[in-house]
């Protein structure tokens, strides 16, 4: 007998027929004698509809508190419907909203962080032999207000509940069957992966974000909750996201290749090279909550240096005007921007035991005449900024060089 936490996303609950099918799967696990806690999203499209609705009545953006109160109702409906469906199958069940657990969060409406998960009520329900059907995405703050965790937040609810209940695993049912070595839309030879480490999944964010909320992976890593991603639309494929195992030493050097087209590059040219200039340039971005990813500073020549960094493309406009202002103040010559860049990354825990990955990556790009504009690394990732027109080509080339190609899919 195990304690299972199973999470179903909106596409798995799209219609009443979908809900009935999911209920049968849950009832089957319960029937086998397992304790089952289920976390549900809203039925697909429902959260979007509710956000629209909350905006439709006001010229101003709705207050975050009221918007959370509205959007959280999607999960109230899906969980109660599921509990009724389970009961109808003869499977005892009880639905839970955030306040009822309680799922205590801070007060940052729309992006609340979980502070504590009460487990007593849930354990009592499980011990009574009932399935606990829990509303994902929502919590309650110290004022008793409803909060929500941000889009896709039910994944994070599921991991938090699994950690609190010390579950054997947290199963995430979604409309994809797991993680691939590359985006199959770009690389037809992408292979399905049965297992990735938490670290790899976090570095594979570009691929992983399509599978589950990255914040949920961070939480799973912190509490060592093994995650199992499966499709609720059949098929036997799955991906485990878990801790590194010591016998993985012999595994592939690289687990995946990702492409990120959502960054833009800003260069500040001919900056008088004095203590404090990097801070003066980057600080206004930090104050405006603009995330700076890669940064390089050139060696200075005759007392002048260049600084180049990347920001999310969506922030390029705002970042450029902030940077032009400081560039003028510190006497830099010019600010250049480039939105047609892409970041290609190779990711793999195996990199730790295999030197020379960077050299192989740079050679592969050079052989295709692809110029590398910036480089950054972590312990298990190497990323290069290149011209965006080579983005897809670079993924396919690196996928081949690092022996990830699926030979069956030519
Ligand atoms: N229903 C919420 C959303 O659509 C939460 C979730 O599905 O995880 O973002
Ligand atoms: Mg989701």
mmCIF file of C-alpha atoms and ligand atoms in Angstrom:
data_model
loop_
_atom_site.group_PDB
_atom_site.id
_atom_site.type_symbol
_atom_site.label_atom_id
_atom_site.label_comp_id
_atom_site.label_asym_id
_atom_site.label_seq_id
_atom_site.Cartn_x
_atom_site.Cartn_y
_atom_site.Cartn_z
ATOM 1 C CA UNK A 1 0.000 0.000 0.000
ATOM 2 C CA UNK A 2 1.309 3.409 -0.933
ATOM 3 C CA UNK A 3 0.350 7.021 -0.388
ATOM 4 C CA UNK A 4 -0.123 8.426 -3.868
ATOM 5 C CA UNK A 5 -0.461 12.039 -4.887
ATOM 6 C CA UNK A 6 -1.910 12.368 -8.392
ATOM 7 C CA UNK A 7 -2.310 15.674 -10.189
ATOM 8 C CA UNK A 8 -4.483 16.186 -13.272
ATOM 9 C CA UNK A 9 -4.218 19.280 -15.467
ATOM 10 C CA UNK A 10 -7.050 21.091 -17.206
ATOM 11 C CA UNK A 11 -6.780 19.204 -20.492
ATOM 12 C CA UNK A 12 -7.296 15.927 -18.591
ATOM 13 C CA UNK A 13 -10.535 17.411 -17.205
ATOM 14 C CA UNK A 14 -11.775 19.114 -20.365
ATOM 15 C CA UNK A 15 -15.253 17.551 -20.422
ATOM 16 C CA UNK A 16 -17.514 15.465 -18.202
ATOM 17 C CA UNK A 17 -16.347 12.390 -20.114
ATOM 18 C CA UNK A 18 -12.740 13.264 -19.302
ATOM 19 C CA UNK A 19 -13.650 13.694 -15.640
ATOM 20 C CA UNK A 20 -15.384 10.305 -15.603
ATOM 21 C CA UNK A 21 -12.347 8.635 -17.125
ATOM 22 C CA UNK A 22 -9.953 10.226 -14.630
ATOM 23 C CA UNK A 23 -12.325 9.224 -11.803
ATOM 24 C CA UNK A 24 -12.099 5.592 -12.928
ATOM 25 C CA UNK A 25 -8.295 5.706 -12.795
ATOM 26 C CA UNK A 26 -8.380 7.235 -9.316
ATOM 27 C CA UNK A 27 -10.976 4.735 -8.093
ATOM 28 C CA UNK A 28 -8.826 1.868 -9.424
ATOM 29 C CA UNK A 29 -5.817 3.048 -7.389
ATOM 30 C CA UNK A 30 -8.015 3.439 -4.327
ATOM 31 C CA UNK A 31 -9.516 0.000 -4.895
ATOM 32 C CA UNK A 32 -6.022 -1.523 -4.734
ATOM 33 C CA UNK A 33 -5.744 -0.279 -1.155
ATOM 34 C CA UNK A 34 -3.654 2.838 -1.763
ATOM 35 C CA UNK A 35 -4.217 6.119 0.033
ATOM 36 C CA UNK A 36 -4.904 8.628 -2.711
ATOM 37 C CA UNK A 37 -4.753 12.422 -2.658
ATOM 38 C CA UNK A 38 -5.715 14.066 -5.938
ATOM 39 C CA UNK A 39 -4.849 17.617 -6.971
ATOM 40 C CA UNK A 40 -6.890 19.149 -9.773
ATOM 41 C CA UNK A 41 -6.630 22.154 -12.070
ATOM 42 C CA UNK A 42 -9.701 23.890 -13.386
ATOM 43 C CA UNK A 43 -11.369 22.386 -16.492
ATOM 44 C CA UNK A 44 -9.421 23.528 -19.546
ATOM 45 C CA UNK A 45 -10.051 27.092 -20.656
ATOM 46 C CA UNK A 46 -11.851 27.916 -17.427
ATOM 47 C CA UNK A 47 -9.092 29.970 -15.788
ATOM 48 C CA UNK A 48 -8.694 32.074 -18.949
ATOM 49 C CA UNK A 49 -12.444 32.607 -19.042
ATOM 50 C CA UNK A 50 -12.522 33.712 -15.401
ATOM 51 C CA UNK A 51 -9.623 36.139 -15.895
ATOM 52 C CA UNK A 52 -11.473 37.626 -18.870
ATOM 53 C CA UNK A 53 -14.627 37.895 -16.808
ATOM 54 C CA UNK A 54 -12.868 39.720 -13.969
ATOM 55 C CA UNK A 55 -11.477 42.232 -16.463
ATOM 56 C CA UNK A 56 -14.705 42.761 -18.325
ATOM 57 C CA UNK A 57 -16.405 44.884 -15.689
ATOM 58 C CA UNK A 58 -13.784 47.548 -15.100
ATOM 59 C CA UNK A 59 -11.721 50.039 -17.066
ATOM 60 C CA UNK A 60 -8.877 49.493 -14.624
ATOM 61 C CA UNK A 61 -7.116 46.180 -14.008
ATOM 62 C CA UNK A 62 -9.088 44.342 -11.306
ATOM 63 C CA UNK A 63 -7.717 44.385 -7.782
ATOM 64 C CA UNK A 64 -5.497 41.316 -7.368
ATOM 65 C CA UNK A 65 -7.462 40.227 -4.311
ATOM 66 C CA UNK A 66 -10.772 40.196 -6.170
ATOM 67 C CA UNK A 67 -9.250 38.581 -9.235
ATOM 68 C CA UNK A 68 -7.853 35.741 -7.105
ATOM 69 C CA UNK A 69 -11.254 35.290 -5.579
ATOM 70 C CA UNK A 70 -12.771 34.839 -9.036
ATOM 71 C CA UNK A 71 -10.120 32.701 -10.744
ATOM 72 C CA UNK A 72 -9.883 30.277 -7.835
ATOM 73 C CA UNK A 73 -13.468 29.176 -8.480
ATOM 74 C CA UNK A 74 -12.420 27.089 -11.495
ATOM 75 C CA UNK A 75 -10.789 24.589 -9.165
ATOM 76 C CA UNK A 76 -13.740 24.690 -6.767
ATOM 77 C CA UNK A 77 -15.941 23.353 -9.537
ATOM 78 C CA UNK A 78 -13.571 20.690 -10.849
ATOM 79 C CA UNK A 79 -12.805 19.262 -7.393
ATOM 80 C CA UNK A 80 -16.434 19.069 -6.279
ATOM 81 C CA UNK A 81 -17.405 17.520 -9.617
ATOM 82 C CA UNK A 82 -14.655 14.949 -9.208
ATOM 83 C CA UNK A 83 -15.698 14.099 -5.648
ATOM 84 C CA UNK A 84 -19.305 13.593 -6.819
ATOM 85 C CA UNK A 85 -18.139 11.445 -9.753
ATOM 86 C CA UNK A 86 -15.993 9.297 -7.458
ATOM 87 C CA UNK A 87 -18.833 8.812 -4.984
ATOM 88 C CA UNK A 88 -21.029 7.764 -7.885
ATOM 89 C CA UNK A 89 -18.469 5.055 -8.670
ATOM 90 C CA UNK A 90 -18.697 3.855 -5.074
ATOM 91 C CA UNK A 91 -15.353 5.423 -4.185
ATOM 92 C CA UNK A 92 -15.634 7.573 -1.031
ATOM 93 C CA UNK A 93 -14.197 11.032 -1.603
ATOM 94 C CA UNK A 94 -14.089 14.513 -0.131
ATOM 95 C CA UNK A 95 -13.131 17.745 -1.876
ATOM 96 C CA UNK A 96 -10.852 20.335 -0.306
ATOM 97 C CA UNK A 97 -10.397 24.022 -1.036
ATOM 98 C CA UNK A 98 -7.306 25.958 0.015
ATOM 99 C CA UNK A 99 -8.837 27.285 3.273
ATOM 100 C CA UNK A 100 -10.046 23.871 4.266
ATOM 101 C CA UNK A 101 -6.623 22.167 4.174
ATOM 102 C CA UNK A 102 -5.375 24.876 5.087
ATOM 103 C CA UNK A 103 -2.862 25.783 2.366
ATOM 104 C CA UNK A 104 -1.279 28.861 3.930
ATOM 105 C CA UNK A 105 0.425 31.338 1.629
ATOM 106 C CA UNK A 106 1.863 34.819 1.787
ATOM 107 C CA UNK A 107 -0.224 37.745 0.543
ATOM 108 C CA UNK A 108 1.255 38.254 -2.920
ATOM 109 C CA UNK A 109 -2.015 37.727 -4.748
ATOM 110 C CA UNK A 110 -1.690 36.051 -8.182
ATOM 111 C CA UNK A 111 1.785 34.770 -7.377
ATOM 112 C CA UNK A 112 1.507 33.677 -3.770
ATOM 113 C CA UNK A 113 4.144 31.479 -2.185
ATOM 114 C CA UNK A 114 3.192 28.550 0.003
ATOM 115 C CA UNK A 115 4.202 28.930 3.650
ATOM 116 C CA UNK A 116 2.642 25.850 5.204
ATOM 117 C CA UNK A 117 0.430 22.914 4.305
ATOM 118 C CA UNK A 118 -1.804 21.659 7.103
ATOM 119 C CA UNK A 119 -1.778 17.892 6.886
ATOM 120 C CA UNK A 120 -4.068 16.868 9.744
ATOM 121 C CA UNK A 121 -7.384 17.269 7.918
ATOM 122 C CA UNK A 122 -6.037 15.566 4.808
ATOM 123 C CA UNK A 123 -4.557 12.663 6.787
ATOM 124 C CA UNK A 124 -7.817 12.194 8.637
ATOM 125 C CA UNK A 125 -9.709 11.943 5.358
ATOM 126 C CA UNK A 126 -7.160 9.480 3.962
ATOM 127 C CA UNK A 127 -7.248 7.420 7.163
ATOM 128 C CA UNK A 128 -11.032 7.249 6.889
ATOM 129 C CA UNK A 129 -10.466 5.511 3.573
ATOM 130 C CA UNK A 130 -11.564 8.434 1.425
ATOM 131 C CA UNK A 131 -9.876 9.999 -1.550
ATOM 132 C CA UNK A 132 -8.931 13.648 -0.818
ATOM 133 C CA UNK A 133 -9.689 15.756 -3.902
ATOM 134 C CA UNK A 134 -7.725 18.976 -3.522
ATOM 135 C CA UNK A 135 -8.121 22.251 -5.395
ATOM 136 C CA UNK A 136 -4.798 23.187 -6.966
ATOM 137 C CA UNK A 137 -3.571 26.720 -7.542
ATOM 138 C CA UNK A 138 -5.205 28.272 -4.456
ATOM 139 C CA UNK A 139 -4.348 29.076 -0.882
ATOM 140 C CA UNK A 140 -5.317 31.353 1.950
ATOM 141 C CA UNK A 141 -3.320 34.156 3.567
ATOM 142 C CA UNK A 142 -3.173 35.267 7.197
ATOM 143 C CA UNK A 143 -6.162 37.558 6.652
ATOM 144 C CA UNK A 144 -8.261 34.665 5.424
ATOM 145 C CA UNK A 145 -8.236 35.942 1.844
ATOM 146 C CA UNK A 146 -8.051 33.555 -1.082
ATOM 147 C CA UNK A 147 -4.735 33.703 -2.951
ATOM 148 C CA UNK A 148 -3.526 31.971 -6.116
ATOM 149 C CA UNK A 149 -0.084 30.650 -6.943
ATOM 150 C CA UNK A 150 0.349 31.894 -10.525
ATOM 151 C CA UNK A 151 -0.566 30.225 -13.821
ATOM 152 C CA UNK A 152 0.163 26.523 -13.838
ATOM 153 C CA UNK A 153 0.298 26.632 -10.035
ATOM 154 C CA UNK A 154 -1.529 23.339 -9.470
ATOM 155 C CA UNK A 155 1.731 21.532 -10.155
ATOM 156 C CA UNK A 156 3.234 23.374 -7.215
ATOM 157 C CA UNK A 157 0.207 22.557 -5.036
ATOM 158 C CA UNK A 158 0.697 18.881 -5.881
ATOM 159 C CA UNK A 159 4.357 18.863 -4.900
ATOM 160 C CA UNK A 160 3.647 20.797 -1.690
ATOM 161 C CA UNK A 161 0.948 18.283 -0.706
ATOM 162 C CA UNK A 162 3.198 15.339 -1.603
ATOM 163 C CA UNK A 163 5.970 16.792 0.566
ATOM 164 C CA UNK A 164 3.609 17.502 3.481
ATOM 165 C CA UNK A 165 2.088 14.009 3.371
ATOM 166 C CA UNK A 166 5.475 12.407 2.763
ATOM 167 C CA UNK A 167 4.005 10.659 -0.271
ATOM 168 C CA UNK A 168 5.915 7.937 -2.093
ATOM 169 C CA UNK A 169 5.681 9.864 -5.343
ATOM 170 C CA UNK A 170 3.872 12.723 -6.994
ATOM 171 C CA UNK A 171 2.339 11.725 -10.307
ATOM 172 C CA UNK A 172 1.600 14.550 -12.743
ATOM 173 C CA UNK A 173 -0.915 13.672 -15.474
ATOM 174 C CA UNK A 174 -0.867 16.060 -18.387
ATOM 175 C CA UNK A 175 -1.288 16.174 -22.165
ATOM 176 C CA UNK A 176 2.357 15.355 -22.940
ATOM 177 C CA UNK A 177 4.079 12.098 -22.130
ATOM 178 C CA UNK A 178 7.173 13.569 -20.541
ATOM 179 C CA UNK A 179 10.465 15.215 -21.368
ATOM 180 C CA UNK A 180 12.357 14.915 -24.654
ATOM 181 C CA UNK A 181 16.021 15.451 -25.573
ATOM 182 C CA UNK A 182 14.939 18.413 -27.741
ATOM 183 C CA UNK A 183 11.742 20.037 -28.928
ATOM 184 C CA UNK A 184 10.348 17.445 -31.384
ATOM 185 C CA UNK A 185 8.946 20.318 -33.482
ATOM 186 C CA UNK A 186 12.496 21.466 -34.164
ATOM 187 C CA UNK A 187 14.369 18.198 -34.084
ATOM 188 C CA UNK A 188 12.541 15.230 -35.581
ATOM 189 C CA UNK A 189 15.106 12.888 -34.045
ATOM 190 C CA UNK A 190 14.363 13.987 -30.490
ATOM 191 C CA UNK A 191 14.161 11.075 -28.080
ATOM 192 C CA UNK A 192 11.865 10.584 -25.136
ATOM 193 C CA UNK A 193 13.643 10.488 -21.743
ATOM 194 C CA UNK A 194 12.566 8.069 -19.005
ATOM 195 C CA UNK A 195 14.419 9.971 -16.360
ATOM 196 C CA UNK A 196 16.031 13.356 -15.734
ATOM 197 C CA UNK A 197 17.463 14.803 -12.543
ATOM 198 C CA UNK A 198 15.882 17.815 -10.837
ATOM 199 C CA UNK A 199 18.928 19.860 -11.843
ATOM 200 C CA UNK A 200 18.640 18.860 -15.482
ATOM 201 C CA UNK A 201 14.949 19.610 -15.515
ATOM 202 C CA UNK A 202 15.608 23.079 -14.086
ATOM 203 C CA UNK A 203 18.300 23.768 -16.686
ATOM 204 C CA UNK A 204 16.112 22.349 -19.446
ATOM 205 C CA UNK A 205 13.539 24.982 -18.504
ATOM 206 C CA UNK A 206 12.762 25.750 -22.134
ATOM 207 C CA UNK A 207 11.746 22.138 -22.702
ATOM 208 C CA UNK A 208 10.502 21.532 -19.199
ATOM 209 C CA UNK A 209 8.156 24.478 -18.976
ATOM 210 C CA UNK A 210 5.878 22.776 -21.481
ATOM 211 C CA UNK A 211 5.683 19.812 -19.143
ATOM 212 C CA UNK A 212 5.175 21.386 -15.731
ATOM 213 C CA UNK A 213 5.602 24.551 -13.723
ATOM 214 C CA UNK A 214 9.324 24.962 -13.096
ATOM 215 C CA UNK A 215 8.618 26.204 -9.575
ATOM 216 C CA UNK A 216 7.153 22.787 -8.816
ATOM 217 C CA UNK A 217 10.469 21.186 -9.801
ATOM 218 C CA UNK A 218 12.341 23.532 -7.450
ATOM 219 C CA UNK A 219 10.037 22.535 -4.625
ATOM 220 C CA UNK A 220 10.337 18.842 -5.481
ATOM 221 C CA UNK A 221 14.123 19.122 -5.407
ATOM 222 C CA UNK A 222 14.035 20.856 -2.028
ATOM 223 C CA UNK A 223 11.865 18.168 -0.430
ATOM 224 C CA UNK A 224 13.206 15.277 -2.542
ATOM 225 C CA UNK A 225 9.755 14.397 -3.898
ATOM 226 C CA UNK A 226 10.127 12.072 -6.903
ATOM 227 C CA UNK A 227 7.950 13.338 -9.769
ATOM 228 C CA UNK A 228 6.432 11.082 -12.396
ATOM 229 C CA UNK A 229 5.098 12.792 -15.528
ATOM 230 C CA UNK A 230 2.617 10.808 -17.615
ATOM 231 C CA UNK A 231 0.038 11.520 -20.260
ATOM 232 C CA UNK A 232 -3.545 11.018 -19.203
ATOM 233 C CA UNK A 233 -4.385 10.239 -22.822
ATOM 234 C CA UNK A 234 -2.920 6.747 -22.830
ATOM 235 C CA UNK A 235 0.452 5.455 -23.963
ATOM 236 C CA UNK A 236 3.009 3.880 -21.689
ATOM 237 C CA UNK A 237 5.598 6.602 -21.755
ATOM 238 C CA UNK A 238 6.608 8.485 -18.657
ATOM 239 C CA UNK A 239 9.456 10.589 -17.334
ATOM 240 C CA UNK A 240 10.768 10.427 -13.780
ATOM 241 C CA UNK A 241 12.220 13.647 -12.390
ATOM 242 C CA UNK A 242 14.264 12.772 -9.358
ATOM 243 C CA UNK A 243 17.629 12.849 -7.630
ATOM 244 C CA UNK A 244 20.778 11.819 -9.403
ATOM 245 C CA UNK A 245 21.658 8.169 -8.889
ATOM 246 C CA UNK A 246 25.264 7.187 -8.397
ATOM 247 C CA UNK A 247 25.126 4.582 -11.175
ATOM 248 C CA UNK A 248 24.338 7.323 -13.679
ATOM 249 C CA UNK A 249 28.077 7.945 -14.163
ATOM 250 C CA UNK A 250 28.058 5.914 -17.342
ATOM 251 C CA UNK A 251 25.018 7.612 -18.754
ATOM 252 C CA UNK A 252 24.912 10.043 -21.623
ATOM 253 C CA UNK A 253 27.097 13.130 -21.301
ATOM 254 C CA UNK A 254 24.275 15.356 -22.509
ATOM 255 C CA UNK A 255 20.580 14.832 -21.750
ATOM 256 C CA UNK A 256 19.096 17.560 -23.870
ATOM 257 C CA UNK A 257 19.526 20.539 -26.158
ATOM 258 C CA UNK A 258 17.329 23.598 -25.717
ATOM 259 C CA UNK A 259 16.667 26.743 -27.660
ATOM 260 C CA UNK A 260 15.490 29.998 -26.120
ATOM 261 C CA UNK A 261 14.399 32.768 -28.449
ATOM 262 C CA UNK A 262 13.054 35.029 -25.762
ATOM 263 C CA UNK A 263 16.172 37.004 -24.983
ATOM 264 C CA UNK A 264 17.633 40.165 -26.490
ATOM 265 C CA UNK A 265 21.126 41.587 -26.250
ATOM 266 C CA UNK A 266 22.212 45.056 -25.136
ATOM 267 C CA UNK A 267 25.790 46.329 -25.514
ATOM 268 C CA UNK A 268 27.126 49.477 -23.902
ATOM 269 C CA UNK A 269 30.190 50.565 -25.870
ATOM 270 C CA UNK A 270 33.220 52.520 -24.669
ATOM 271 C CA UNK A 271 32.421 52.873 -21.001
ATOM 272 C CA UNK A 272 35.033 54.723 -18.937
ATOM 273 C CA UNK A 273 36.397 51.754 -16.938
ATOM 274 C CA UNK A 274 36.001 52.839 -13.307
ATOM 275 C CA UNK A 275 34.862 51.074 -10.148
ATOM 276 C CA UNK A 276 31.078 51.112 -9.932
ATOM 277 C CA UNK A 277 30.157 51.379 -13.618
ATOM 278 C CA UNK A 278 28.824 47.814 -13.847
ATOM 279 C CA UNK A 279 26.624 48.491 -10.850
ATOM 280 C CA UNK A 280 25.375 51.769 -12.277
ATOM 281 C CA UNK A 281 24.423 50.071 -15.532
ATOM 282 C CA UNK A 282 22.794 46.935 -14.142
ATOM 283 C CA UNK A 283 21.136 48.419 -11.045
ATOM 284 C CA UNK A 284 18.331 50.334 -12.817
ATOM 285 C CA UNK A 285 17.333 47.027 -14.436
ATOM 286 C CA UNK A 286 17.254 45.278 -11.075
ATOM 287 C CA UNK A 287 15.145 48.086 -9.654
ATOM 288 C CA UNK A 288 12.667 47.653 -12.487
ATOM 289 C CA UNK A 289 12.609 43.883 -11.905
ATOM 290 C CA UNK A 290 14.153 43.205 -15.318
ATOM 291 C CA UNK A 291 15.979 39.923 -15.214
ATOM 292 C CA UNK A 292 19.532 40.037 -16.595
ATOM 293 C CA UNK A 293 20.760 36.649 -17.772
ATOM 294 C CA UNK A 294 24.220 36.566 -19.369
ATOM 295 C CA UNK A 295 26.725 39.371 -18.766
ATOM 296 C CA UNK A 296 30.182 39.833 -20.302
ATOM 297 C CA UNK A 297 32.612 42.663 -19.849
ATOM 298 C CA UNK A 298 35.529 43.064 -22.241
ATOM 299 C CA UNK A 299 39.121 43.709 -21.101
ATOM 300 C CA UNK A 300 39.611 47.422 -21.028
ATOM 301 C CA UNK A 301 41.685 49.169 -23.646
ATOM 302 C CA UNK A 302 42.995 52.657 -22.939
ATOM 303 C CA UNK A 303 40.673 52.968 -19.937
ATOM 304 C CA UNK A 304 37.490 52.036 -21.838
ATOM 305 C CA UNK A 305 35.513 48.830 -21.746
ATOM 306 C CA UNK A 306 32.319 47.340 -23.251
ATOM 307 C CA UNK A 307 29.559 45.580 -21.348
ATOM 308 C CA UNK A 308 27.117 43.222 -23.049
ATOM 309 C CA UNK A 309 24.182 41.456 -21.416
ATOM 310 C CA UNK A 310 20.886 39.813 -22.232
ATOM 311 C CA UNK A 311 17.372 40.603 -20.986
ATOM 312 C CA UNK A 312 13.983 39.061 -21.818
ATOM 313 C CA UNK A 313 12.874 40.346 -25.262
ATOM 314 C CA UNK A 314 9.646 41.574 -23.760
ATOM 315 C CA UNK A 315 11.652 43.926 -21.521
ATOM 316 C CA UNK A 316 14.012 45.158 -24.252
ATOM 317 C CA UNK A 317 12.183 48.392 -24.887
ATOM 318 C CA UNK A 318 12.065 49.423 -21.240
ATOM 319 C CA UNK A 319 15.626 48.205 -20.598
ATOM 320 C CA UNK A 320 16.990 50.181 -23.545
ATOM 321 C CA UNK A 321 15.565 53.451 -22.346
ATOM 322 C CA UNK A 322 16.926 52.854 -18.817
ATOM 323 C CA UNK A 323 20.351 51.948 -20.204
ATOM 324 C CA UNK A 324 20.502 54.883 -22.620
ATOM 325 C CA UNK A 325 19.951 57.186 -19.700
ATOM 326 C CA UNK A 326 22.795 55.764 -17.571
ATOM 327 C CA UNK A 327 25.086 55.399 -20.597
ATOM 328 C CA UNK A 328 24.753 59.130 -21.097
ATOM 329 C CA UNK A 329 25.368 59.852 -17.407
ATOM 330 C CA UNK A 330 28.562 57.787 -17.199
ATOM 331 C CA UNK A 331 29.916 59.016 -20.516
ATOM 332 C CA UNK A 332 29.696 55.781 -22.524
ATOM 333 C CA UNK A 333 29.831 56.190 -26.281
ATOM 334 C CA UNK A 334 26.854 54.221 -27.465
ATOM 335 C CA UNK A 335 24.162 51.602 -26.700
ATOM 336 C CA UNK A 336 23.470 48.857 -29.233
ATOM 337 C CA UNK A 337 20.613 46.385 -29.094
ATOM 338 C CA UNK A 338 19.948 43.155 -30.940
ATOM 339 C CA UNK A 339 16.673 41.280 -30.760
ATOM 340 C CA UNK A 340 17.512 38.601 -33.319
ATOM 341 C CA UNK A 341 19.506 36.341 -31.091
ATOM 342 C CA UNK A 342 18.871 32.855 -29.767
ATOM 343 C CA UNK A 343 20.350 30.964 -26.853
ATOM 344 C CA UNK A 344 21.216 27.349 -27.538
ATOM 345 C CA UNK A 345 22.155 25.208 -24.537
ATOM 346 C CA UNK A 346 23.380 21.683 -23.953
ATOM 347 C CA UNK A 347 22.430 20.247 -20.553
ATOM 348 C CA UNK A 348 23.549 17.102 -18.777
ATOM 349 C CA UNK A 349 24.676 15.869 -15.379
ATOM 350 C CA UNK A 350 27.164 13.661 -17.234
ATOM 351 C CA UNK A 351 29.105 16.817 -18.112
ATOM 352 C CA UNK A 352 30.557 16.781 -14.591
ATOM 353 C CA UNK A 353 32.539 13.634 -15.363
ATOM 354 C CA UNK A 354 33.332 14.289 -19.011
ATOM 355 C CA UNK A 355 35.687 17.124 -19.857
ATOM 356 C CA UNK A 356 35.695 18.654 -23.305
ATOM 357 C CA UNK A 357 31.965 19.224 -23.767
ATOM 358 C CA UNK A 358 32.459 22.946 -24.402
ATOM 359 C CA UNK A 359 35.161 22.253 -26.991
ATOM 360 C CA UNK A 360 32.894 19.782 -28.825
ATOM 361 C CA UNK A 361 30.021 22.245 -28.763
ATOM 362 C CA UNK A 362 32.118 25.155 -30.093
ATOM 363 C CA UNK A 363 33.607 22.977 -32.841
ATOM 364 C CA UNK A 364 30.186 21.774 -33.957
ATOM 365 C CA UNK A 365 28.943 25.358 -34.237
ATOM 366 C CA UNK A 366 32.147 26.477 -36.001
ATOM 367 C CA UNK A 367 31.816 23.641 -38.539
ATOM 368 C CA UNK A 368 28.438 25.097 -39.504
ATOM 369 C CA UNK A 369 29.923 28.590 -39.658
ATOM 370 C CA UNK A 370 27.750 29.728 -36.776
ATOM 371 C CA UNK A 371 29.316 32.606 -34.859
ATOM 372 C CA UNK A 372 29.148 32.478 -31.054
ATOM 373 C CA UNK A 373 28.377 35.899 -29.609
ATOM 374 C CA UNK A 374 28.301 35.103 -25.886
ATOM 375 C CA UNK A 375 28.935 32.038 -23.733
ATOM 376 C CA UNK A 376 27.800 31.117 -20.235
ATOM 377 C CA UNK A 377 28.102 27.923 -18.234
ATOM 378 C CA UNK A 378 26.857 26.237 -15.096
ATOM 379 C CA UNK A 379 28.040 22.938 -13.675
ATOM 380 C CA UNK A 380 25.709 21.001 -15.965
ATOM 381 C CA UNK A 381 24.929 23.462 -18.795
ATOM 382 C CA UNK A 382 26.761 25.348 -21.560
ATOM 383 C CA UNK A 383 24.861 28.084 -23.400
ATOM 384 C CA UNK A 384 25.830 30.088 -26.462
ATOM 385 C CA UNK A 385 24.157 33.178 -27.862
ATOM 386 C CA UNK A 386 24.021 32.980 -31.657
ATOM 387 C CA UNK A 387 22.174 34.676 -34.505
ATOM 388 C CA UNK A 388 18.541 33.604 -34.253
ATOM 389 C CA UNK A 389 18.447 32.449 -37.868
ATOM 390 C CA UNK A 390 20.741 29.548 -36.898
ATOM 391 C CA UNK A 391 18.707 28.567 -33.840
ATOM 392 C CA UNK A 392 16.998 25.462 -35.175
ATOM 393 C CA UNK A 393 20.014 24.330 -37.170
ATOM 394 C CA UNK A 394 22.215 24.553 -34.076
ATOM 395 C CA UNK A 395 19.798 22.385 -32.070
ATOM 396 C CA UNK A 396 19.854 19.656 -34.731
ATOM 397 C CA UNK A 397 23.632 19.788 -35.109
ATOM 398 C CA UNK A 398 24.310 19.599 -31.368
ATOM 399 C CA UNK A 399 21.690 16.872 -30.927
ATOM 400 C CA UNK A 400 23.621 14.796 -33.471
ATOM 401 C CA UNK A 401 27.109 15.562 -32.172
ATOM 402 C CA UNK A 402 26.197 14.541 -28.643
ATOM 403 C CA UNK A 403 24.675 11.274 -29.856
ATOM 404 C CA UNK A 404 21.128 12.035 -28.851
ATOM 405 C CA UNK A 405 19.572 11.308 -32.250
ATOM 406 C CA UNK A 406 16.907 8.663 -32.320
ATOM 407 C CA UNK A 407 18.086 6.412 -35.136
ATOM 408 C CA UNK A 408 14.523 5.182 -35.709
ATOM 409 C CA UNK A 409 13.296 8.666 -36.587
ATOM 410 C CA UNK A 410 15.342 9.771 -39.571
HETATM 411 N N1 LIG B 1 -6.014 26.631 -13.413
HETATM 412 C C1 LIG B 1 -4.772 27.328 -13.227
HETATM 413 C C2 LIG B 1 -4.216 27.786 -14.585
HETATM 414 O O1 LIG B 1 -4.834 27.570 -15.598
HETATM 415 C C3 LIG B 1 -3.776 26.530 -12.481
HETATM 416 C C4 LIG B 1 -3.300 25.277 -13.182
HETATM 417 O O2 LIG B 1 -3.917 24.795 -14.128
HETATM 418 O O3 LIG B 1 -2.278 24.734 -12.773
HETATM 419 O O4 LIG B 1 -3.178 28.383 -14.632
HETATM 420 MG MG1 LIG B 2 -0.594 22.829 -16.232
#
